[in-house]
XYZ file of C-alpha atoms in Angstrom:
590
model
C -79.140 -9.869 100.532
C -81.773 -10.259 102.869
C -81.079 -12.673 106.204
C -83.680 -13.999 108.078
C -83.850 -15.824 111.288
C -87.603 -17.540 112.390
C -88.430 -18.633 115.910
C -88.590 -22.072 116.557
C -86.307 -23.488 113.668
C -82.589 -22.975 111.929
C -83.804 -22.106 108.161
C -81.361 -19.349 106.527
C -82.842 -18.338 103.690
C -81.399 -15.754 100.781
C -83.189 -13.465 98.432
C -82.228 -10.643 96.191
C -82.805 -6.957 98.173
C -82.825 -3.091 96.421
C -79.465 -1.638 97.104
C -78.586 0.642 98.400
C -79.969 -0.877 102.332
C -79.595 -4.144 103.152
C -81.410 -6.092 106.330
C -80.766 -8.683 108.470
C -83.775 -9.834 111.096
C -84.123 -11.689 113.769
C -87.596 -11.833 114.764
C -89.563 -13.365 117.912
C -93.478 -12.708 119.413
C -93.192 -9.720 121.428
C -93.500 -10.471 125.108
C -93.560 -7.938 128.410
C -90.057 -7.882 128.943
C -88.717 -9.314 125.764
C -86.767 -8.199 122.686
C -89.295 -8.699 120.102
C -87.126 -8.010 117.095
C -83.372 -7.157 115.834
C -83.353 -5.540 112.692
C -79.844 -4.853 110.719
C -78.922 -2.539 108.123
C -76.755 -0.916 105.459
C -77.338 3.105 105.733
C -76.579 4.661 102.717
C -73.030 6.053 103.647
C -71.700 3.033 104.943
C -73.076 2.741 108.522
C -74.885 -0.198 110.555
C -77.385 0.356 111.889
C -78.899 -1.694 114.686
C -82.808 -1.467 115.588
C -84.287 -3.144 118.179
C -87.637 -2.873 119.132
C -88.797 -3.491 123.179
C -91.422 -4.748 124.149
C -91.774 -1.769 126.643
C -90.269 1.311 126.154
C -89.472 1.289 129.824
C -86.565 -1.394 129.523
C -83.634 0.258 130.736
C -80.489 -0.347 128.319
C -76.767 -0.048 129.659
C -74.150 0.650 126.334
C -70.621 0.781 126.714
C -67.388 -0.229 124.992
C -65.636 -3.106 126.190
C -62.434 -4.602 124.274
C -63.129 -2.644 121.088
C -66.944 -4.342 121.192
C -70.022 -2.710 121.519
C -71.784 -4.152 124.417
C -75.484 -3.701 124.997
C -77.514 -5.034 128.377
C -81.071 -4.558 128.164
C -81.916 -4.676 131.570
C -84.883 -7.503 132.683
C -85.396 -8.309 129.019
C -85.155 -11.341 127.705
C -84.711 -12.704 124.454
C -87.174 -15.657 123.533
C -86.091 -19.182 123.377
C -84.121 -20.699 121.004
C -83.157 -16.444 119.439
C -79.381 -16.736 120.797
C -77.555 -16.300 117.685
C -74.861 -15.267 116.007
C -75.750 -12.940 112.912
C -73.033 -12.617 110.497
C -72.709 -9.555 108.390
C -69.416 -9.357 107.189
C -71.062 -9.170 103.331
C -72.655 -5.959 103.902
C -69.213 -3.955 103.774
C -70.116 -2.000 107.293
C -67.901 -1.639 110.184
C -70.233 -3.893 111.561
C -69.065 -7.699 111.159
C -71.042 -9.779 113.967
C -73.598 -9.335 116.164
C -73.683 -11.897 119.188
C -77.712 -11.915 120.516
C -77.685 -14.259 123.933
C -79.451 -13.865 127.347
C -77.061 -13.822 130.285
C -78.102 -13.725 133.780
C -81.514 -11.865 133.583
C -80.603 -9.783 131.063
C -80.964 -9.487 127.375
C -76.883 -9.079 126.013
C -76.143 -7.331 122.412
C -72.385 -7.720 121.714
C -71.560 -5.900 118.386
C -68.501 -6.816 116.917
C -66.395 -4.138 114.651
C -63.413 -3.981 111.786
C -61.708 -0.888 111.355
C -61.849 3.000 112.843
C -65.980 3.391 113.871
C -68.048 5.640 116.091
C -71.322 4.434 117.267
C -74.551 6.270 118.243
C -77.415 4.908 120.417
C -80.737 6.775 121.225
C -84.302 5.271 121.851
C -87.458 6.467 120.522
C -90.361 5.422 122.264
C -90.259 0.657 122.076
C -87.070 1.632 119.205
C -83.813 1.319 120.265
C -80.872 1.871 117.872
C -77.242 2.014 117.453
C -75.623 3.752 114.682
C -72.058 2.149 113.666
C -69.976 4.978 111.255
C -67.058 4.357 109.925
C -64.240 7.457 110.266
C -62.444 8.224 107.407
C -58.821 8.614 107.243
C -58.825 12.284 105.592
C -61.632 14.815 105.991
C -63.512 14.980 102.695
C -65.326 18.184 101.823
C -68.144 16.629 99.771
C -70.876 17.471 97.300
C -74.301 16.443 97.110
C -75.605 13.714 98.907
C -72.497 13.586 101.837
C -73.751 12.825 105.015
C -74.346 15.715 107.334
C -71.691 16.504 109.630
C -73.034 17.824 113.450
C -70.577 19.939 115.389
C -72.891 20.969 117.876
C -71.591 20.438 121.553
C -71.757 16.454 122.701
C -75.256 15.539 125.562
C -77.123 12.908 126.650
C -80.681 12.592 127.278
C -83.223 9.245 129.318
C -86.802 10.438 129.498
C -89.642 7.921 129.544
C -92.979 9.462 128.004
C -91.451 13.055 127.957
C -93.315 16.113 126.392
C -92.066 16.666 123.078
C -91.876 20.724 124.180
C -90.387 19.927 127.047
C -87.300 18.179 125.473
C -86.884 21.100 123.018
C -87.213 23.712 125.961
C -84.157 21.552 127.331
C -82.129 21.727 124.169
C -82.913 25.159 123.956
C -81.517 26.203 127.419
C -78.417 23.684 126.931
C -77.274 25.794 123.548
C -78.377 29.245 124.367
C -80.423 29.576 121.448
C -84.280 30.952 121.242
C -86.736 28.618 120.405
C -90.446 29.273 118.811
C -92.371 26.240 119.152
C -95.643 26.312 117.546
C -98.726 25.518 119.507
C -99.628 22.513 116.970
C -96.418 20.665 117.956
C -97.903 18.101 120.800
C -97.601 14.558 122.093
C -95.005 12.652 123.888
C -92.066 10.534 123.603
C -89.432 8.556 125.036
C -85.619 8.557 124.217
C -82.121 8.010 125.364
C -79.345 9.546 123.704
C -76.080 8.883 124.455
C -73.298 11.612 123.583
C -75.226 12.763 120.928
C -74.251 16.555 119.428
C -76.992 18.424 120.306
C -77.725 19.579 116.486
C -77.691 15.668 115.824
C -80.442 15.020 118.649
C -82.655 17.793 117.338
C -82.708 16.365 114.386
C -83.831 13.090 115.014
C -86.397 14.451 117.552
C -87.906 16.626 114.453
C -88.042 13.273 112.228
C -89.172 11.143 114.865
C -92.349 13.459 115.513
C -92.727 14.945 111.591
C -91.581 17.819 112.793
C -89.353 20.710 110.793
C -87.416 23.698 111.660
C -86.364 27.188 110.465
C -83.710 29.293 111.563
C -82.998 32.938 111.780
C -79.941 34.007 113.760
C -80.295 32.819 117.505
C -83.970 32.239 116.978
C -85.144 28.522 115.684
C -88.657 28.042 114.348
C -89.989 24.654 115.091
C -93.655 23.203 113.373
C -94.893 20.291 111.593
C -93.467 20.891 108.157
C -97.002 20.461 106.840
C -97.187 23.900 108.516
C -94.152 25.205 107.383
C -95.084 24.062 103.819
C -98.069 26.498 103.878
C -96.677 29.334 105.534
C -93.883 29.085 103.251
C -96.524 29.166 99.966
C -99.007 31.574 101.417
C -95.474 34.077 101.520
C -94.658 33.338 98.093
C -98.270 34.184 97.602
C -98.410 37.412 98.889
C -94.626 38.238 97.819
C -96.240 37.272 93.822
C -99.380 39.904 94.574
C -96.791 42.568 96.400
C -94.840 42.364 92.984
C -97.716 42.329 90.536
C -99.300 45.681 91.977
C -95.724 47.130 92.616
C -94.430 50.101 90.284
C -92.038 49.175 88.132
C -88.571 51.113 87.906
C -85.616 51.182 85.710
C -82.077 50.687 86.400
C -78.815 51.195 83.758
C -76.035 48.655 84.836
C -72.265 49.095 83.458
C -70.955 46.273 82.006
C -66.914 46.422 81.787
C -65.531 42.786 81.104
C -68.102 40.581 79.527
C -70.099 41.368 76.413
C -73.117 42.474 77.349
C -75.584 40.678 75.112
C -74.348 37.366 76.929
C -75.460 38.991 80.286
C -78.689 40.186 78.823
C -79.358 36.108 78.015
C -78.454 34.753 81.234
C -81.048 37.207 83.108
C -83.888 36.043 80.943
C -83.049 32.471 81.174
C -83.572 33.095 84.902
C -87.208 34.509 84.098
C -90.137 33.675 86.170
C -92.743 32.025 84.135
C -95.117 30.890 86.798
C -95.924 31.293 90.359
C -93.637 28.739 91.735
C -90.587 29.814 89.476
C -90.868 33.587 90.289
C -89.399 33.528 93.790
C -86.467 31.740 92.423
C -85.668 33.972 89.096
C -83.202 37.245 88.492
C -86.635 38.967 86.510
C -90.097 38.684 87.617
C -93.245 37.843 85.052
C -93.547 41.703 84.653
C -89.368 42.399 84.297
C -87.652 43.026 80.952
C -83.668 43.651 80.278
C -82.386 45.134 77.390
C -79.044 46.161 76.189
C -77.071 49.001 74.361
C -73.606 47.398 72.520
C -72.167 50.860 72.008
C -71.479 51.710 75.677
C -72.287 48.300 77.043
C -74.820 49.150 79.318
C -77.599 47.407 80.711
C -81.131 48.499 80.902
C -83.291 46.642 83.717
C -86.790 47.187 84.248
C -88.779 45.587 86.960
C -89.898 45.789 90.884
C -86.978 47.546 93.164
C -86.440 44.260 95.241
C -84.839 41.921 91.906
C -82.807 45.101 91.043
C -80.026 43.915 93.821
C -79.647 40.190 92.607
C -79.201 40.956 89.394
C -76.681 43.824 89.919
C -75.050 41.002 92.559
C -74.411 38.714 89.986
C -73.186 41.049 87.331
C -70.805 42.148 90.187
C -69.545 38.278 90.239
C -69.396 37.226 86.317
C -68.271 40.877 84.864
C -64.274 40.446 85.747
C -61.414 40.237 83.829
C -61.006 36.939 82.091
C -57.301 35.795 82.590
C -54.766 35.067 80.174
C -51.819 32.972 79.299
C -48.553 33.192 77.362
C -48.033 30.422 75.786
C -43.859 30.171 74.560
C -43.237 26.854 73.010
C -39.889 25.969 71.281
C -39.788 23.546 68.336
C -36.205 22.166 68.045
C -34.581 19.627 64.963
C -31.207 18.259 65.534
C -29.458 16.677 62.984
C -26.046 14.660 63.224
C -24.865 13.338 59.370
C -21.877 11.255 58.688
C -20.909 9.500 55.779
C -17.869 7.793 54.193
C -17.081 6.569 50.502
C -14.392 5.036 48.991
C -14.363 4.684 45.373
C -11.492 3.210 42.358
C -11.085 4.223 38.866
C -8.631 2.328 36.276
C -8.142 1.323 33.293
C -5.869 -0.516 30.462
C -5.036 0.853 26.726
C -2.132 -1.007 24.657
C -1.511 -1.738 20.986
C 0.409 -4.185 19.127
C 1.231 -5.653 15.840
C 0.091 -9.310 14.757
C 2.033 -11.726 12.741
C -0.360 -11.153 9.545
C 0.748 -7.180 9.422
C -2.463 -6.470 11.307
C -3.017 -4.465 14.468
C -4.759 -5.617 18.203
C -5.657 -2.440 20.154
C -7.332 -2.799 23.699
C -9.029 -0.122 25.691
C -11.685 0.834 28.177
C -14.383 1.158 25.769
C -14.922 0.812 22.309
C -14.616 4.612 21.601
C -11.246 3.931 23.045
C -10.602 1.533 20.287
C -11.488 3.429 17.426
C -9.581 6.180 18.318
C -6.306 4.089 18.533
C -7.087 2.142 15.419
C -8.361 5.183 13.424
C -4.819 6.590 14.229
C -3.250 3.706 12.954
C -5.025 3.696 9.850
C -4.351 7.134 9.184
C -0.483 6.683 9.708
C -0.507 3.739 7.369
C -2.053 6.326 4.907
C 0.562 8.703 5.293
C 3.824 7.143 6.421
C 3.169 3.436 5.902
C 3.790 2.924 9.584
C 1.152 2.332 11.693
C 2.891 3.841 14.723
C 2.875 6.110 16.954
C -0.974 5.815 17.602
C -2.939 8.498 19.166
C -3.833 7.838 22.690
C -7.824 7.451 23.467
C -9.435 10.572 26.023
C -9.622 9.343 29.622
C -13.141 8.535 29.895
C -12.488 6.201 27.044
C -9.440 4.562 28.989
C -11.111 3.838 32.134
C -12.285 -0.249 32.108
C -13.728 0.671 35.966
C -15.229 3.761 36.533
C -16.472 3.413 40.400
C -15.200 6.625 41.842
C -16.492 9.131 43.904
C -17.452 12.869 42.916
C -15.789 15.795 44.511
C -13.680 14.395 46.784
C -9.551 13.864 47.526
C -7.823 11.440 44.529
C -4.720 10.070 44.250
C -4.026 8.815 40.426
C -0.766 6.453 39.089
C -0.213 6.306 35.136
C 2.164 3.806 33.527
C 3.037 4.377 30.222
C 4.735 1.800 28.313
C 6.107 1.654 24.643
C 2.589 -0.416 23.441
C 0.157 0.335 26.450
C -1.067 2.652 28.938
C -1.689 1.661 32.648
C -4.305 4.459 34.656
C -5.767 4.150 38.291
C -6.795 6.524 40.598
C -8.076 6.193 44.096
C -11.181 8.589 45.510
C -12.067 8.365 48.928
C -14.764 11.247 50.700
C -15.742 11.439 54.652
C -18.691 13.642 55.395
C -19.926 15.082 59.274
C -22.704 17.458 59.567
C -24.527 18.612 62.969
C -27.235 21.125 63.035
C -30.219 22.559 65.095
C -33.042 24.100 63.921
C -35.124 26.743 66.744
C -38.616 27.453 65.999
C -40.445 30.117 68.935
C -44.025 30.660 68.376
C -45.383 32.267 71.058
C -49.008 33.387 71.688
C -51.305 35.117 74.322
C -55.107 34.129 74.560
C -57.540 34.174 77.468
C -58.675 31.883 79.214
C -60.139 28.638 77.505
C -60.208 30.586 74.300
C -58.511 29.102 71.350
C -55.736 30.812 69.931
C -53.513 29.928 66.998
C -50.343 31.618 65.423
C -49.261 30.835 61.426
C -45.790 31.127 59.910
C -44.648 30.105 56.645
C -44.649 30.058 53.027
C -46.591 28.941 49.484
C -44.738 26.632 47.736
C -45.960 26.150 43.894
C -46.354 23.288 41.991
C -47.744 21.767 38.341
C -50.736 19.843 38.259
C -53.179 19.101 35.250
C -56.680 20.741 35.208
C -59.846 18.313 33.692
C -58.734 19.248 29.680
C -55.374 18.210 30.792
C -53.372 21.849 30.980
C -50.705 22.279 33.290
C -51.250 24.699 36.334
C -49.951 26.371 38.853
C -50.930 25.372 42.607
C -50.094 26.651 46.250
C -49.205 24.397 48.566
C -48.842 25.910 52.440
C -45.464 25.461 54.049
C -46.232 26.441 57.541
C -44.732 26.418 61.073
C -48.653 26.521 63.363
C -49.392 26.265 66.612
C -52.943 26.099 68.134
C -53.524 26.340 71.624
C -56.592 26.096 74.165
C -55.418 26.914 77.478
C -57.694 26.395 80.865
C -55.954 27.579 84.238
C -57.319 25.544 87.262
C -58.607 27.226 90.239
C -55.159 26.027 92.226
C -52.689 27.703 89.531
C -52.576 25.166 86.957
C -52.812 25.207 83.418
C -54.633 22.295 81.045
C -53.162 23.078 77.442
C -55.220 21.731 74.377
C -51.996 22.009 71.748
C -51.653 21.351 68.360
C -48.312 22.402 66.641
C -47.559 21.723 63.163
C -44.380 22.020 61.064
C -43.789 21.672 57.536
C -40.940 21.556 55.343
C -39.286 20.691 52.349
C -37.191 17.925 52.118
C -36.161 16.715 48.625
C -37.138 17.016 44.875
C -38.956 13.933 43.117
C -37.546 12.988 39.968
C -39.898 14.945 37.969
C -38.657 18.510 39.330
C -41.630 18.646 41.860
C -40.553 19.801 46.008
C -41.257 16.597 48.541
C -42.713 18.081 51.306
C -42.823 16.704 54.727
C -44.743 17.035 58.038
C -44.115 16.721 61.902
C -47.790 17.282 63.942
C -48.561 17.037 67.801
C -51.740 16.917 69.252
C -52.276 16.200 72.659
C -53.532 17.464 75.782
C -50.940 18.418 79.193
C -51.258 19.686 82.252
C -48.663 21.973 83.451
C -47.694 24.304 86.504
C -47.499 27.859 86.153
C -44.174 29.071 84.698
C -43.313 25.401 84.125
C -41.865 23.692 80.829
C -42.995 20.173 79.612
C -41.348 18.403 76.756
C -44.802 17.181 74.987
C -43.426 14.714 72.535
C -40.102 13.932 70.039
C -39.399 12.079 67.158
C -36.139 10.022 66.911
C -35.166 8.898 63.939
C -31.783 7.123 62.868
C -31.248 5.706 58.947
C -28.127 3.695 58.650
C -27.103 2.858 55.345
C -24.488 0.868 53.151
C -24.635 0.852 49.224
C -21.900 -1.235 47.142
C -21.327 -0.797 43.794
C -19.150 -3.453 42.041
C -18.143 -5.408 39.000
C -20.308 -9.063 39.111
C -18.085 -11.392 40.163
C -14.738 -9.555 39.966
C -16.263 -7.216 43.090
C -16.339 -10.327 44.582
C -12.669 -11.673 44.527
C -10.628 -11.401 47.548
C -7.481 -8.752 47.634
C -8.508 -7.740 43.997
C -11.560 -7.086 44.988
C -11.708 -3.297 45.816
C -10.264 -2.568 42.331
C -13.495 -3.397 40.936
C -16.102 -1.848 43.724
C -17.089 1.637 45.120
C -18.476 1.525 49.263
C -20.591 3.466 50.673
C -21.295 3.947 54.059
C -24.321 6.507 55.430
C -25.291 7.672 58.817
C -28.100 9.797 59.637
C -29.659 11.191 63.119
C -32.673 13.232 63.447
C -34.176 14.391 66.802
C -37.867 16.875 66.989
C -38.269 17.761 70.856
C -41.477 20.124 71.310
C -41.063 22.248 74.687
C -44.034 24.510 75.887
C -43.793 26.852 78.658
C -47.640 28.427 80.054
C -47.316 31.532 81.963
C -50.440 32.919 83.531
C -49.785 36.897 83.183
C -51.508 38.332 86.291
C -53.053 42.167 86.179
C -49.640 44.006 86.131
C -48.902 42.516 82.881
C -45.770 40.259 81.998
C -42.542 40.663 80.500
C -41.913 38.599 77.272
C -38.044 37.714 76.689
C-alpha cells in the first residue's frame, strides 16, 4: 500500500504497491533549511526504514531515545506549512507504528513511535538522512540464503560534512587495525553521520553509497569501484584459462575405499568446464579426463597439477563409510478366547394296546417307531403276544437333540412297563490365552532399502482356461521392509513396511482362508529407542440359540427344548521397532 501526503491539502489516497517494500511519503518543495521529503519503508527483513532528505546536507540532526521513542531534532530546519502530521504505519508489520512530523521551537522534530524489541540505526549520506528500525528476535537464528547480514565489527560513530571518501576509509582503517589498498580511481567526497554503527556495517554502506567494492585477503582489504574489480577479476580468469591451456598435463591414480568408484568418476565430469566462464569453477578443466578401473577401484585423473588437489579434496570428503542400522522389530498377537454352551437332549418311547386289539407306539422319530412296531409284529407271529417289544437305538429315542459335542453330561432314564423316559444335560466352558512373537531383524546402510522374508507356499486348486484343476502357490509370509535415514543429530527416519500372513480357517470347499495384517508408515525415532508403530484390536462377541419354534420359547420349559451359546473372542497385533545405529566398533545383537 502506498500512502501519500501532498502539500497544501488532506487527500489520502491508496493504491496497490510490489511487495516485498512498501512506502509511505510525505512530500513538500525543498527550501534552504527545510525537510523537503519523508520517505517510509518496508526493508525486506522486516525493518523501517526512515529517509529524509535535507535541503542542505549541513543541517545538524540530534537522535536519541526518549521514553522508548525515537526522537529526531533537525536542527534550524523546518518543515513546510501545513506537513505536521501524523503518518500511520501500523499495516506495514514493522516495529515501526507512527511517525509524529511537527516543527517545535525552531526546529524540525521526528518522533518515531515503536511496538516490540527494536534497534535503530541512523547515518547521513550527503542531503539523505536515515534511520534504520530492526526488529530483535527472540532466539538467534542461523539462517540460509537470503538472511540479513549480521556485523560484529566493534560499535563507532562518524559527522563529516563534504569529507574525502579516502580519508574516511584511512580512518576506518586505523580504528580496526587492518591494511587498506585503496585504488587511485576511488575519488570524490561525501558527507555522513553514523551513529554507533559497527564499523564492518559503516564500510559497507560507504562502499554502496559511492559504487564502490571490496576484497579481502587476511589483514589486507582491497577497495575499487567494482567495475574495476569486475575486470581484474576476468582478465585473471583469463590468464589462469591460457596458463592451463599451454600447461603439461599429468596423471594422478586416486584410491577409492568406500564409494563405488564409477559414481565418483560421474560426479567429476559433471563438474567439467565447458567454457571460459565455467572452467574456474569445475573439478576438470576443458583439457582434463577421469577414468576408472572397477577391479581395484582406482581412479585415473589426467589434467593440469593445480585441479589435481580439489578433486583429491573432495574424494577425501564423499569416500567414507556409509553408516548402518539394526533394525529389531517385534510383531506380537495376543489372543484371549472364552466360550460357554449349554445344551439338552431327551426324548419319549412308550407302547400300548388299543381297544380294537391294535397297537399305538410313540417315539423320537419314525425309525423309532418301526422298530417297536416291527417287534410287535414279529411277536404276534411267533407267540401271539405282541409284547415285550424291542426298544428303538438312542438316536431314534431322542424327540430333542440340542446337545453339545465333547463336553461333561449328566443323563436320567425312566423306564416304565409301556414307555421309556431319556434326558441328558451337556454343558461345555472354554478359556484360551495365547501370544504369538515374531523378530525379524535386519541391518542395511544408510537410506538403503532393506527387506527380510519368512514363510511358506501354501497350495491350492484352481481351474486352468479348458477347465482342469491345478495346483497353485500361494505365499504365506512374515516381511518386513525397511528404509532407514539417520539425521545429522542422532536420529533415525524409518520408511517400514511389515507384513504378516496366515492361515486362519478352511472354506467349505476344503480350500485354506488366508488372512493378512500390513503396516506402512513412516516414524521417527531416537537412537536405541522403541516405538509401538500401530495395533489392531479386535473383539467378536457372540450368542447363537438353537431351539424348538415355539416350545424354545415357553417359560420354565423352555431350556428343555433349546441349546445356548455364548462366544467371546479378543485379538490384539502391537508392532514394536527398535533402530540402533551400529557405530565403527560394530554392535552386539541379542
Amino acid at each position: 500500500v502506498l500512502l501519500t501526503l501532498e502539500a497544501g491539502g488532506n487527500t489520502v489516497s491508496s493504491r496497490p504497491q510490489a511487495a516485498p517494500v512498501a512506502n509511505a511519503v510525505t512530500r513538500s518543495t525543498a527550501k534552504n533549511g527545510q525537510l523537503s521529503a519523508i520517505d517510509f519503508r518496508r526493508g525486506v527483513q522486516g525493518q523501517g526504514i526512515i529517509n529524509m532528505t535535507l535541503s542542505s546536507s549541513t543541517i545538524s540532526v540530534d537522535v536519541r531515545e526518549e521514553q522508548g521513542n525515537i526522537v529526531a531534532d533537525f536542527v534550524g530546519a523546518k518543515l513546510p506549512r501545513g506537513q505536521e502530521r501524523r503518518l500511520d504505519v501500523t499495516d506495514f508489520a514493522t516495529p515501526v507504528t507512527l511517525i509524529d512530523a511537527f516543527n517545535r521551537g525552531e526546529n524540525a522534530r521526528l518522533v518515531i513511535q515503536r511496538v516490540g524489541e527494536s534497534e535503530f540505526l541512523a547515518y547521513q549520506t550527503d542531503d539523505r538522512y536515515i534511520i534504520e528500525v530492526n526488529p530483535v528476535a527472540e532466539e538467534e537464528v542461523t539462517g540460509g540464503p537470503g538472511q540479513q547480514k549480521i556485523y560484529t565489527g566493534e560499535l563507532l560513530s562518524l559527522n563529516f560534512q563534504d569529507i574525502e571518501v579516502r580519508a574516511v576509509l584511512q580512518i576506518i582503517a586505523d580504528f580496526t587495525g587492518l591494511n587498506v589498498v585503496v585504488s587511485d580511481t576511488v575519488q570524490g567526497n561525501l558527507t555522513l553521520r553514523l551513529q554507533n554503527v559497527p564499523w564492518d556495517q559503516a564500510l559497507d554502506i560507504i562502499l554502496q553509497t559511492k559504487g564502490l567494492t571490496q576484497r579481502q585477503n587476511g589483514n589486507v582489504i582491497y577497495i575499487a569501484p567494482a567495475e574495476e574489480v569486475a575486470a581484474r577479476e576476468k582478465l585473471e580468469l583469463e590468464a589462469l584459462k591460457a596458463k592451463e591451456e599451454l600447461e603439461p598435463l599429468v596423471s594422478d591414480t586416486i584410491q577409492v575405499n568406500y564409494a563405488k568408484v564409477e559414481d565418483i568418476k560421474n560426479i567429476i565430469e559433471e563438474r567439467r568446464g565447458a567454457n571460459e566462464d565455467s572452467d574456474s569453477f569445475s573439478l576438470l578443466s576443458s583439457r582434463g579426463t577421469v577414468s576408472f578401473d572397477p577391479r581395484t577401484n582406482l581412479l585415473i585423473v589426467v589434467d593440469v597439477p593445480s585441479k589435481l588437489p580439489p578433486i583429491r579434496e573432495l574424494i577425501q570428503k564423499i569416500d567414507i563409510p556409509v553408516r548402518q542400522v539394526l533394525i529389531d522389530s517385534r510383531i506380537v498377537i495376543a489372543n484371549d478366547d472364552f466360550s460357554k454352551e449349554l445344551g439338552v437332549r431327551w426324548g419319549f418311547s412308550g407302547v400300548r394296546s388299543t381297544s380294537d386289539n391294535g397297537l399305538a407306539a410313540i417315539s423320537g422319530s419314525a425309525g423309532g417307531n418301526e422298530t417297536i412296531i416291527g417287534s410287535a409284529i414279529g411277536n404276534l407271529t411267533d407267540t401271539g403276544q405282541p409284547f415285550p417289544v424291542e426298544v428303538p437305538a438312542l438316536a431314534d429315542r431322542l424327540g430333542v437333540d440340542l446337545g453339545v459335542g465333547g463336553t461333561s453330561r449328566l443323563a436320567l432314564a425312566l423306564l416304565g412297563q409301556d414307555y421309556l423316559v431319556d434326558l441328558e444335560l451337556s454343558a461345555l466352558q472354554a478359556e484360551g490365552r495365547g501370544e504369538v512373537l515374531s523378530n525379524p531383524r535386519v541391518i542395511t546402510t544408510d537410506r538403503n532399502e532393506a527387506s527380510i522374508i519368512q514363510g511358506q507356499k501354501v497350495p491350492f486348486n484352481t481351474l486352468d482356461e479348458a477347465g482342469n484343476t491345478v495346483t497353485d502357490f500361494e505365499d504365506v509370509n512374515l516381511e518386513l521392509t525397511v528404509t532407514p535415514q539417520i539425521t545429522p543429530d542422532g536420529r533415525v527416519i524409518l520408511d517400514l513396511e511389515v507384513k504378516k500372513d496366515e492361515i486362519v480357517g478352511t472354506a467349505p470347499n476344503g480350500e485354506l482362508i488366508l488372512g493378512n495384517r500390513e503396516v506402512k508408515t513412516q516414524a521417527m525415532v531416537d537412537d536405541g529407542e522403541t516405538v509401538v508403530l500401530g495395533g489392531v484390536f479386535e473383539k467378536v462377541t457372540r450368542n447363537n440359540v438353537d431351539k424348538v419354534p415355539f416350545l424354545g420359547d415357553l417359560p420354565a420349559v423352555g431350556s428343555l427344548f433349546r441349546r445356548n451359546q455364548q462366544e467371546n473372542t479378543k485379538l490384539e497385533l502391537l508392532i514394536f521397532v527398535t533402530p540402533q545405529v551400529i557405530q565403527s566398533g560394530g554392535i552386539q545383537v541379542r
